[in-house]
Amino acid sequence: MINIDQVNFENKRVVIRVDFNVPLDENFNITDDTRMRAALPTINKVLNDKGMVVLMSHLGRPKKNPDPKFSIKPIIAHLEELLGRKVAFADDCMKAADQVAAMKPGEVLMLENLRFYAEEEGKPRGIEKGEEGYDEAKKAIKASQKEFTKTLASYGEYYINDAFGTAHRAHASTALIADYFDADHKMFGFLMGKEVAAVNKVMNEIQHPFTAIMGGSKVSTKIDIIENLLTKVDNLIIGGGMTYTFMKALGGKIGNSICEDDKLDLALDILAKAKEKGVNLVLSIQTLAGNKFGEDSDIKIVDPMNIPDGWEGMDIGPATGELFAKVINGSKTILWNGPVGVFEFEKFTGGSRAVANAIVEATEKGAFSLIGGGDSVACINKFGLADKVSYVSTGGGALLEAIEGKELPGIAAIKK
Ligand code: AMP
């Protein structure tokens, strides 16, 4: 596998898969351009080398071709601003060959939304799995996907994947296309490289003690991650709404707290596995409860094993915050996924803030800290601490699958 730094792209056409799936308001204004800015180092590397950049991305979930609501065109002006140069647009990603052929060094061409074509995802449209004719439709789309992928590949002598956010999808532009390039002509972009390195630090090159903090609402959505982490971590801190499934499973009284009653056995199983593997599983010892799921709720500090009727656990209490902070502070590797309370309400941000502060402190002392996979990113941004931890991942689902221990197709395709 080659490194993007080792390549001089002078006079070369380079197809770059980026993740420009940015949120747009009803007037097609970009409300958060983080994903676009994250791809700039890679694009600029090729441009500074005097190469030619062909950008491709998906945007939203279009259902037909064309689907103007999901056109990439409205984001071109902002891309031009970010790059400080003109960006040409190909309004059909399958009909860009002439524009690509006419490109000169230093030029950028952005392709229209790849998902206008069902071939990008390789899933038939308008027919669901199990319905009559689905298998034939799937076969047909898989056959035409080859031509689609080949056409995209024909736009460049090099292929760079910098779209970590879609690395868990085996789509034409994220994985299949890599087969058309040999090992010297395909590589990760800078963003992808950083994401992969960060995942490696918590999955393979672990410095112990390793502490994972799992929060969020439900244990059911985190079970595969927890199972995989139990084979790697020294400490597993459980916070957030899933706390109360554990408390109830242990015989506690949880008031109105959220709970997955069908996962009580699973919670006990996790506790038993942690014990068997010698993992220190840390649960809440004090809860901040509310009597209403809202900003205007009253608050009360309670025992998580004995929450009064009419109250629900909305955040960890200060004593739990101190306990979690102590564990985090003694760690060399830290992974945080999911807020430990309903951080969207000011009264219940304290626990997540205590966790964030402890992670920052440990990072200052030399620990590696990775934050990612959903709402903990929003949390660390809200606290203004994103630049005080080692790495904040841009990939939601992709990061979660990586820490479940799965091989991501977008990464595997470059490595093979
Ligand atoms: P997830 O997407 O699984 O990471 O869940 C994130 C959500 O979990 C956030 O919206 C939090 O408000 C929510 N959450 C965290 N703690 C609790 C709690 N104690 N009760 C209900 N929801 C919670």
Short mmCIF file of C-alpha atoms and ligand atoms in Angstrom, two decimals:
data_model
loop_
_atom_site.label_atom_id
_atom_site.label_comp_id
_atom_site.label_asym_id
_atom_site.label_seq_id
_atom_site.Cartn_x
_atom_site.Cartn_y
_atom_site.Cartn_z
CA MET A 1 0.00 0.00 0.00
CA ILE A 2 1.37 3.42 -0.87
CA ASN A 3 1.11 6.63 1.08
CA ILE A 4 -0.31 9.75 -0.57
CA ASP A 5 2.82 11.64 0.52
CA GLN A 6 4.99 9.38 -1.62
CA VAL A 7 3.24 10.28 -4.87
CA ASN A 8 3.82 13.22 -7.17
CA PHE A 9 0.58 13.81 -9.07
CA GLU A 10 1.98 16.23 -11.66
CA ASN A 11 -0.04 16.01 -14.88
CA LYS A 12 -2.04 13.10 -13.48
CA ARG A 13 -5.81 12.74 -13.33
CA VAL A 14 -6.89 11.69 -9.87
CA VAL A 15 -10.34 10.44 -8.91
CA ILE A 16 -11.00 11.29 -5.28
CA ARG A 17 -13.97 9.83 -3.39
CA VAL A 18 -14.90 12.43 -0.81
CA ASP A 19 -17.76 12.56 1.66
CA PHE A 20 -19.58 15.78 0.77
CA ASN A 21 -22.82 14.47 2.20
CA VAL A 22 -23.32 17.77 4.03
CA PRO A 23 -26.53 18.93 5.70
CA LEU A 24 -28.42 21.52 3.61
CA ASP A 25 -31.30 23.77 4.69
CA GLU A 26 -34.47 24.26 2.63
CA ASN A 27 -32.70 26.93 0.53
CA PHE A 28 -29.79 24.58 -0.22
CA ASN A 29 -27.42 26.45 2.09
CA ILE A 30 -24.80 24.27 3.77
CA THR A 31 -25.44 24.25 7.52
CA ASP A 32 -22.22 22.40 8.47
CA ASP A 33 -19.24 22.16 6.10
CA THR A 34 -17.01 20.04 8.39
CA ARG A 35 -16.92 17.17 5.91
CA MET A 36 -15.87 19.44 3.06
CA ARG A 37 -13.11 21.08 5.07
CA ALA A 38 -11.88 17.67 6.21
CA ALA A 39 -11.16 16.70 2.58
CA LEU A 40 -9.20 19.85 1.70
CA PRO A 41 -5.67 18.60 2.57
CA THR A 42 -6.02 15.71 0.11
CA ILE A 43 -7.49 17.82 -2.69
CA ASN A 44 -4.86 20.52 -2.17
CA LYS A 45 -2.02 17.99 -2.20
CA VAL A 46 -2.99 16.88 -5.72
CA LEU A 47 -3.56 20.46 -6.89
CA ASN A 48 -0.26 21.68 -5.44
CA ASP A 49 1.47 18.86 -7.32
CA LYS A 50 -0.20 20.27 -10.49
CA GLY A 51 -2.46 17.27 -10.86
CA MET A 52 -6.12 17.23 -12.01
CA VAL A 53 -8.83 16.47 -9.47
CA VAL A 54 -12.06 14.63 -10.26
CA LEU A 55 -14.24 14.68 -7.14
CA MET A 56 -17.08 12.28 -6.51
CA SER A 57 -19.51 11.97 -3.62
CA HIS A 58 -23.04 11.05 -2.70
CA LEU A 59 -25.49 13.48 -1.11
CA GLY A 60 -28.57 12.33 0.78
CA ARG A 61 -30.74 9.49 -0.43
CA PRO A 62 -32.00 10.29 -3.94
CA LYS A 63 -34.60 7.91 -5.36
CA LYS A 64 -34.34 8.68 -9.09
CA ASN A 65 -32.07 10.20 -11.76
CA PRO A 66 -31.99 13.16 -11.69
CA ASP A 67 -33.43 14.08 -8.29
CA PRO A 68 -32.88 17.87 -8.12
CA LYS A 69 -33.45 18.03 -4.35
CA PHE A 70 -30.24 16.05 -3.97
CA SER A 71 -28.09 17.74 -6.60
CA ILE A 72 -24.47 18.44 -5.66
CA LYS A 73 -24.53 21.63 -7.74
CA PRO A 74 -25.56 23.96 -4.86
CA ILE A 75 -22.40 23.12 -2.93
CA ILE A 76 -20.01 24.04 -5.77
CA ALA A 77 -19.87 27.76 -4.86
CA HIS A 78 -18.76 26.93 -1.32
CA LEU A 79 -16.22 24.41 -2.59
CA GLU A 80 -14.77 27.12 -4.86
CA GLU A 81 -14.48 29.40 -1.84
CA LEU A 82 -12.73 26.73 0.23
CA LEU A 83 -10.30 25.85 -2.56
CA GLY A 84 -9.81 29.39 -3.79
CA ARG A 85 -10.27 28.32 -7.41
CA LYS A 86 -12.97 27.48 -9.96
CA VAL A 87 -14.63 24.10 -9.84
CA ALA A 88 -16.25 22.69 -12.99
CA PHE A 89 -19.38 20.55 -12.67
CA ALA A 90 -20.37 17.39 -14.56
CA ASP A 91 -24.15 17.15 -14.32
CA ASP A 92 -24.18 13.41 -14.99
CA CYS A 93 -21.48 11.31 -13.36
CA MET A 94 -21.63 8.78 -16.21
CA LYS A 95 -21.14 11.39 -18.95
CA ALA A 96 -18.07 13.23 -17.77
CA ALA A 97 -15.44 11.62 -20.04
CA ASP A 98 -15.12 14.63 -22.39
CA GLN A 99 -14.84 17.09 -19.52
CA VAL A 100 -12.24 14.89 -17.83
CA ALA A 101 -10.23 14.59 -21.06
CA ALA A 102 -10.18 18.38 -21.46
CA MET A 103 -8.86 19.04 -17.93
CA LYS A 104 -5.59 20.87 -17.38
CA PRO A 105 -3.22 20.68 -14.38
CA GLY A 106 -4.64 22.48 -11.35
CA GLU A 107 -8.26 22.05 -12.45
CA VAL A 108 -11.07 20.52 -10.44
CA LEU A 109 -14.17 18.76 -11.72
CA MET A 110 -16.99 17.75 -9.37
CA LEU A 111 -19.31 14.96 -10.50
CA GLU A 112 -23.07 15.06 -9.88
CA ASN A 113 -24.41 12.90 -7.04
CA LEU A 114 -23.27 9.30 -7.56
CA ARG A 115 -26.43 7.95 -5.95
CA PHE A 116 -28.57 9.29 -8.80
CA TYR A 117 -27.59 5.90 -10.20
CA ALA A 118 -28.81 2.83 -8.31
CA GLU A 119 -25.57 1.18 -9.45
CA GLU A 120 -23.59 3.19 -6.91
CA GLU A 121 -25.15 1.24 -4.03
CA GLY A 122 -25.89 -1.84 -6.15
CA LYS A 123 -29.45 -2.09 -4.79
CA PRO A 124 -32.51 -2.20 -7.05
CA ARG A 125 -34.99 0.67 -6.65
CA GLY A 126 -38.74 0.53 -6.17
CA ILE A 127 -38.70 -3.09 -5.09
CA GLU A 128 -38.01 -4.44 -1.63
CA LYS A 129 -36.14 -7.55 -0.59
CA GLY A 130 -38.54 -10.48 -0.46
CA GLU A 131 -40.89 -9.02 -3.10
CA GLU A 132 -41.45 -10.85 -6.36
CA GLY A 133 -38.80 -10.00 -8.94
CA TYR A 134 -36.31 -8.67 -6.38
CA ASP A 135 -33.67 -11.32 -7.07
CA GLU A 136 -33.74 -10.68 -10.84
CA ALA A 137 -33.64 -6.92 -10.28
CA LYS A 138 -30.66 -7.32 -7.96
CA LYS A 139 -28.86 -9.48 -10.51
CA ALA A 140 -29.48 -6.89 -13.23
CA ILE A 141 -28.18 -4.03 -11.10
CA LYS A 142 -25.10 -5.98 -10.11
CA ALA A 143 -24.38 -6.57 -13.82
CA SER A 144 -24.75 -2.91 -14.78
CA GLN A 145 -22.77 -1.88 -11.68
CA LYS A 146 -19.62 -3.20 -13.37
CA GLU A 147 -19.97 -0.75 -16.26
CA PHE A 148 -20.80 2.07 -13.85
CA THR A 149 -17.72 1.38 -11.73
CA LYS A 150 -15.48 1.03 -14.78
CA THR A 151 -16.64 4.39 -16.10
CA LEU A 152 -15.85 6.12 -12.79
CA ALA A 153 -12.44 4.43 -12.74
CA SER A 154 -11.73 5.62 -16.29
CA TYR A 155 -11.68 9.23 -15.08
CA GLY A 156 -8.33 8.88 -13.34
CA GLU A 157 -4.92 7.29 -13.36
CA TYR A 158 -5.04 7.30 -9.58
CA TYR A 159 -7.84 6.61 -7.09
CA ILE A 160 -7.87 8.15 -3.64
CA ASN A 161 -10.46 7.28 -1.03
CA ASP A 162 -10.89 10.05 1.54
CA ALA A 163 -14.49 9.27 2.51
CA PHE A 164 -14.23 7.56 5.90
CA GLY A 165 -17.92 8.28 6.56
CA THR A 166 -18.90 5.76 3.86
CA ALA A 167 -16.00 3.32 4.32
CA HIS A 168 -18.39 0.75 5.84
CA ARG A 169 -20.31 0.54 2.54
CA ALA A 170 -19.22 -1.77 -0.27
CA HIS A 171 -20.39 0.65 -2.94
CA ALA A 172 -19.04 1.25 -6.44
CA SER A 173 -17.13 4.44 -5.59
CA THR A 174 -16.01 3.42 -2.11
CA ALA A 175 -14.81 -0.13 -2.65
CA LEU A 176 -15.43 -1.79 -6.05
CA ILE A 177 -13.60 0.93 -8.00
CA ALA A 178 -10.34 0.08 -6.23
CA ASP A 179 -10.10 -3.14 -8.26
CA TYR A 180 -9.40 -1.07 -11.37
CA PHE A 181 -6.19 0.35 -9.89
CA ASP A 182 -3.03 -1.52 -8.94
CA ALA A 183 -1.43 -1.10 -5.52
CA ASP A 184 0.72 1.82 -6.72
CA HIS A 185 -2.26 3.77 -8.00
CA LYS A 186 -4.74 3.63 -5.13
CA MET A 187 -4.42 5.01 -1.63
CA PHE A 188 -6.09 6.63 1.38
CA GLY A 189 -6.44 10.39 1.47
CA PHE A 190 -5.09 12.26 4.48
CA LEU A 191 -8.42 12.19 6.36
CA MET A 192 -8.91 8.49 5.77
CA GLY A 193 -5.31 7.87 6.83
CA LYS A 194 -5.85 9.72 10.10
CA GLU A 195 -9.10 7.85 10.81
CA VAL A 196 -7.51 4.47 10.11
CA ALA A 197 -4.52 5.32 12.32
CA ALA A 198 -6.86 6.40 15.15
CA VAL A 199 -8.88 3.19 14.93
CA ASN A 200 -5.65 1.18 14.96
CA LYS A 201 -4.59 2.82 18.20
CA VAL A 202 -7.71 1.57 19.99
CA MET A 203 -8.00 -1.79 18.23
CA ASN A 204 -4.48 -3.04 17.56
CA GLU A 205 -1.70 -0.86 18.96
CA ILE A 206 -3.26 -0.42 22.38
CA GLN A 207 -1.30 1.20 25.21
CA HIS A 208 -2.65 -0.06 28.53
CA PRO A 209 -4.56 0.75 30.64
CA PHE A 210 -7.29 1.11 28.00
CA THR A 211 -10.60 2.62 29.12
CA ALA A 212 -13.73 2.74 26.98
CA ILE A 213 -16.64 4.92 28.01
CA MET A 214 -19.90 3.75 26.49
CA GLY A 215 -22.93 5.97 26.79
CA GLY A 216 -25.99 6.73 24.72
CA SER A 217 -29.48 5.50 25.14
CA LYS A 218 -29.67 1.79 24.45
CA VAL A 219 -27.57 -1.24 25.16
CA SER A 220 -29.06 -3.07 22.16
CA THR A 221 -27.38 -0.72 19.65
CA LYS A 222 -24.01 -1.05 21.38
CA ILE A 223 -23.86 -4.73 22.12
CA ASP A 224 -21.49 -5.73 19.30
CA ILE A 225 -19.12 -2.94 20.28
CA ILE A 226 -19.24 -3.87 23.96
CA GLU A 227 -18.56 -7.54 23.14
CA ASN A 228 -15.53 -6.62 21.05
CA LEU A 229 -14.25 -4.10 23.58
CA LEU A 230 -14.44 -6.66 26.37
CA THR A 231 -11.60 -8.49 24.59
CA LYS A 232 -9.43 -5.35 24.56
CA VAL A 233 -10.09 -2.95 27.43
CA ASP A 234 -8.96 -2.86 31.04
CA ASN A 235 -11.87 -0.65 32.12
CA LEU A 236 -15.33 -0.44 30.60
CA ILE A 237 -17.36 2.49 31.88
CA ILE A 238 -21.09 2.26 31.25
CA GLY A 239 -23.08 5.49 31.34
CA GLY A 240 -26.16 7.01 29.76
CA GLY A 241 -29.59 5.46 29.40
CA MET A 242 -28.28 1.89 29.18
CA THR A 243 -27.25 2.16 32.86
CA TYR A 244 -30.84 1.44 33.91
CA THR A 245 -31.10 -1.82 31.99
CA PHE A 246 -28.11 -2.95 34.07
CA MET A 247 -29.58 -1.62 37.32
CA LYS A 248 -32.90 -3.36 36.75
CA ALA A 249 -31.12 -6.58 35.78
CA LEU A 250 -29.25 -6.35 39.11
CA GLY A 251 -32.54 -6.06 40.99
CA GLY A 252 -32.67 -2.27 41.22
CA LYS A 253 -35.75 -0.03 41.19
CA ILE A 254 -35.38 2.42 38.31
CA GLY A 255 -38.54 4.59 38.38
CA ASN A 256 -39.32 5.97 34.92
CA SER A 257 -35.77 5.54 33.57
CA ILE A 258 -35.41 4.15 30.08
CA CYS A 259 -34.89 0.42 30.09
CA GLU A 260 -34.88 -2.41 27.58
CA ASP A 261 -36.76 -5.10 29.42
CA ASP A 262 -35.87 -7.71 26.82
CA LYS A 263 -32.17 -7.05 27.38
CA LEU A 264 -31.93 -7.76 31.10
CA ASP A 265 -30.30 -11.15 30.50
CA LEU A 266 -27.93 -9.57 28.05
CA ALA A 267 -26.86 -7.04 30.67
CA LEU A 268 -26.16 -9.85 33.15
CA ASP A 269 -24.27 -11.70 30.46
CA ILE A 270 -22.07 -8.63 29.83
CA LEU A 271 -21.35 -8.37 33.56
CA ALA A 272 -20.41 -12.05 33.71
CA LYS A 273 -18.18 -11.80 30.62
CA ALA A 274 -16.41 -8.75 32.01
CA LYS A 275 -15.68 -10.66 35.23
CA GLU A 276 -14.46 -13.69 33.31
CA LYS A 277 -12.11 -11.55 31.23
CA GLY A 278 -10.86 -9.53 34.18
CA VAL A 279 -12.31 -6.28 32.82
CA ASN A 280 -13.15 -3.65 35.41
CA LEU A 281 -16.75 -2.79 34.44
CA VAL A 282 -17.66 0.51 36.06
CA LEU A 283 -21.32 1.36 36.60
CA SER A 284 -22.93 4.50 37.96
CA ILE A 285 -22.98 4.84 41.79
CA GLN A 286 -25.10 8.00 41.82
CA THR A 287 -27.70 9.35 39.41
CA LEU A 288 -29.07 12.79 38.63
CA ALA A 289 -32.77 12.18 38.14
CA GLY A 290 -35.46 14.36 36.61
CA ASN A 291 -39.24 14.24 36.98
CA LYS A 292 -39.82 15.27 33.36
CA PHE A 293 -37.94 14.61 30.10
CA GLY A 294 -37.31 18.29 29.44
CA GLU A 295 -35.22 21.37 30.13
CA ASP A 296 -37.68 22.45 32.84
CA SER A 297 -37.45 19.23 34.82
CA ASP A 298 -36.78 19.33 38.57
CA ILE A 299 -33.60 17.54 39.59
CA LYS A 300 -32.70 15.22 42.41
CA ILE A 301 -29.61 13.18 43.27
CA VAL A 302 -30.57 9.56 43.79
CA ASP A 303 -29.22 6.04 44.13
CA PRO A 304 -29.33 4.42 40.64
CA MET A 305 -30.49 1.17 42.28
CA ASN A 306 -33.36 2.95 44.03
CA ILE A 307 -34.92 5.66 41.89
CA PRO A 308 -38.21 7.01 43.27
CA ASP A 309 -41.44 6.57 41.32
CA GLY A 310 -42.09 9.45 38.94
CA TRP A 311 -38.36 10.14 38.48
CA GLU A 312 -35.99 9.00 35.76
CA GLY A 313 -32.21 8.81 35.52
CA MET A 314 -31.14 11.56 33.14
CA ASP A 315 -27.43 11.97 33.94
CA ILE A 316 -24.74 10.54 36.20
CA GLY A 317 -24.49 12.24 39.59
CA PRO A 318 -21.34 14.13 40.75
CA ALA A 319 -20.02 11.16 42.74
CA THR A 320 -20.22 8.98 39.61
CA GLY A 321 -18.51 11.76 37.64
CA GLU A 322 -15.63 11.67 40.12
CA LEU A 323 -15.43 7.87 39.97
CA PHE A 324 -15.40 7.85 36.15
CA ALA A 325 -12.84 10.68 36.07
CA LYS A 326 -10.48 8.74 38.35
CA VAL A 327 -10.59 5.70 36.06
CA ILE A 328 -10.16 7.84 32.93
CA ASN A 329 -7.28 9.73 34.49
CA GLY A 330 -5.20 6.61 35.03
CA SER A 331 -5.57 5.51 31.38
CA LYS A 332 -3.17 5.53 28.45
CA THR A 333 -5.77 4.79 25.77
CA ILE A 334 -9.33 6.16 25.87
CA LEU A 335 -12.33 5.64 23.62
CA TRP A 336 -15.52 7.60 24.22
CA ASN A 337 -18.73 6.70 22.44
CA GLY A 338 -22.02 8.16 23.57
CA PRO A 339 -22.92 10.85 26.14
CA VAL A 340 -23.44 9.68 29.73
CA GLY A 341 -26.57 11.81 30.14
CA VAL A 342 -29.22 13.69 28.19
CA PHE A 343 -26.64 16.36 27.32
CA GLU A 344 -29.09 18.16 25.04
CA PHE A 345 -30.69 19.63 28.23
CA GLU A 346 -28.39 22.01 30.10
CA LYS A 347 -29.30 20.57 33.52
CA PHE A 348 -28.08 17.16 32.43
CA THR A 349 -24.78 18.04 30.72
CA GLY A 350 -22.70 17.84 33.92
CA GLY A 351 -21.85 14.15 33.67
CA SER A 352 -20.74 14.27 30.05
CA ARG A 353 -18.77 17.42 30.85
CA ALA A 354 -16.97 15.64 33.71
CA VAL A 355 -16.11 12.78 31.35
CA ALA A 356 -14.89 15.20 28.66
CA ASN A 357 -12.75 17.13 31.18
CA ALA A 358 -11.18 13.93 32.49
CA ILE A 359 -10.37 12.83 28.94
CA VAL A 360 -8.74 16.19 28.24
CA GLU A 361 -6.65 15.90 31.42
CA ALA A 362 -5.54 12.36 30.59
CA THR A 363 -4.68 13.48 27.04
CA GLU A 364 -2.54 16.29 28.44
CA LYS A 365 -0.65 13.64 30.42
CA GLY A 366 0.06 11.70 27.21
CA ALA A 367 -2.91 9.36 26.77
CA PHE A 368 -4.34 8.74 23.31
CA SER A 369 -8.04 9.66 23.22
CA LEU A 370 -10.51 8.93 20.44
CA ILE A 371 -14.01 10.38 20.48
CA GLY A 372 -16.56 9.21 17.97
CA GLY A 373 -19.47 7.32 16.64
CA GLY A 374 -22.35 9.71 17.14
CA ASP A 375 -23.46 12.05 19.87
CA SER A 376 -20.23 12.18 21.87
CA VAL A 377 -18.84 14.20 18.94
CA ALA A 378 -21.68 16.73 19.30
CA CYS A 379 -20.95 16.69 23.02
CA ILE A 380 -17.22 17.43 22.78
CA ASN A 381 -17.94 20.17 20.21
CA LYS A 382 -20.59 21.69 22.50
CA PHE A 383 -18.00 21.89 25.30
CA GLY A 384 -15.42 23.43 22.94
CA LEU A 385 -12.91 20.68 23.77
CA ALA A 386 -12.53 18.98 20.38
CA ASP A 387 -8.98 20.25 19.88
CA LYS A 388 -7.92 19.10 23.35
CA VAL A 389 -8.39 15.38 22.70
CA SER A 390 -6.22 13.26 20.40
CA TYR A 391 -8.78 12.62 17.67
CA VAL A 392 -12.45 13.27 16.94
CA SER A 393 -13.69 10.89 14.26
CA THR A 394 -15.74 12.15 11.31
CA GLY A 395 -17.30 8.73 10.78
CA GLY A 396 -20.48 7.78 12.64
CA GLY A 397 -21.54 4.35 11.42
CA ALA A 398 -18.12 3.66 9.93
CA LEU A 399 -16.34 4.18 13.25
CA LEU A 400 -18.90 2.07 15.11
CA GLU A 401 -18.40 -0.82 12.68
CA ALA A 402 -14.63 -0.47 12.95
CA ILE A 403 -14.75 -0.74 16.75
CA GLU A 404 -17.14 -3.66 16.48
CA GLY A 405 -14.08 -5.28 14.93
CA LYS A 406 -15.44 -5.45 11.38
CA GLU A 407 -13.23 -4.92 8.37
CA LEU A 408 -14.55 -1.90 6.46
CA PRO A 409 -14.90 -2.56 2.70
CA GLY A 410 -13.56 0.91 1.78
CA ILE A 411 -10.40 0.27 3.75
CA ALA A 412 -9.94 -3.36 2.70
CA ALA A 413 -10.27 -2.41 -0.99
CA ILE A 414 -7.27 -0.07 -0.79
CA LYS A 415 -5.16 -2.51 1.21
CA LYS A 416 -5.57 -5.50 -1.08
P1 AMP B 1 -26.60 7.11 21.04
O1 AMP B 1 -27.04 7.61 19.70
O2 AMP B 1 -26.96 5.71 21.32
O3 AMP B 1 -25.17 7.45 21.34
O4 AMP B 1 -27.48 7.92 22.09
C1 AMP B 1 -27.32 9.28 22.29
C2 AMP B 1 -28.50 9.75 23.06
O5 AMP B 1 -28.58 9.11 24.30
C3 AMP B 1 -28.45 11.24 23.34
O6 AMP B 1 -29.44 11.88 22.59
C4 AMP B 1 -28.74 11.33 24.83
O7 AMP B 1 -29.70 12.30 25.14
C5 AMP B 1 -29.31 9.95 25.14
N1 AMP B 1 -29.15 9.62 26.56
C6 AMP B 1 -28.04 9.65 27.30
N2 AMP B 1 -28.33 9.36 28.59
C7 AMP B 1 -29.65 9.14 28.67
C8 AMP B 1 -30.55 8.81 29.74
N3 AMP B 1 -30.10 8.64 30.97
N4 AMP B 1 -31.85 8.69 29.44
C9 AMP B 1 -32.28 8.86 28.17
N5 AMP B 1 -31.50 9.16 27.13
C10 AMP B 1 -30.19 9.30 27.37
#
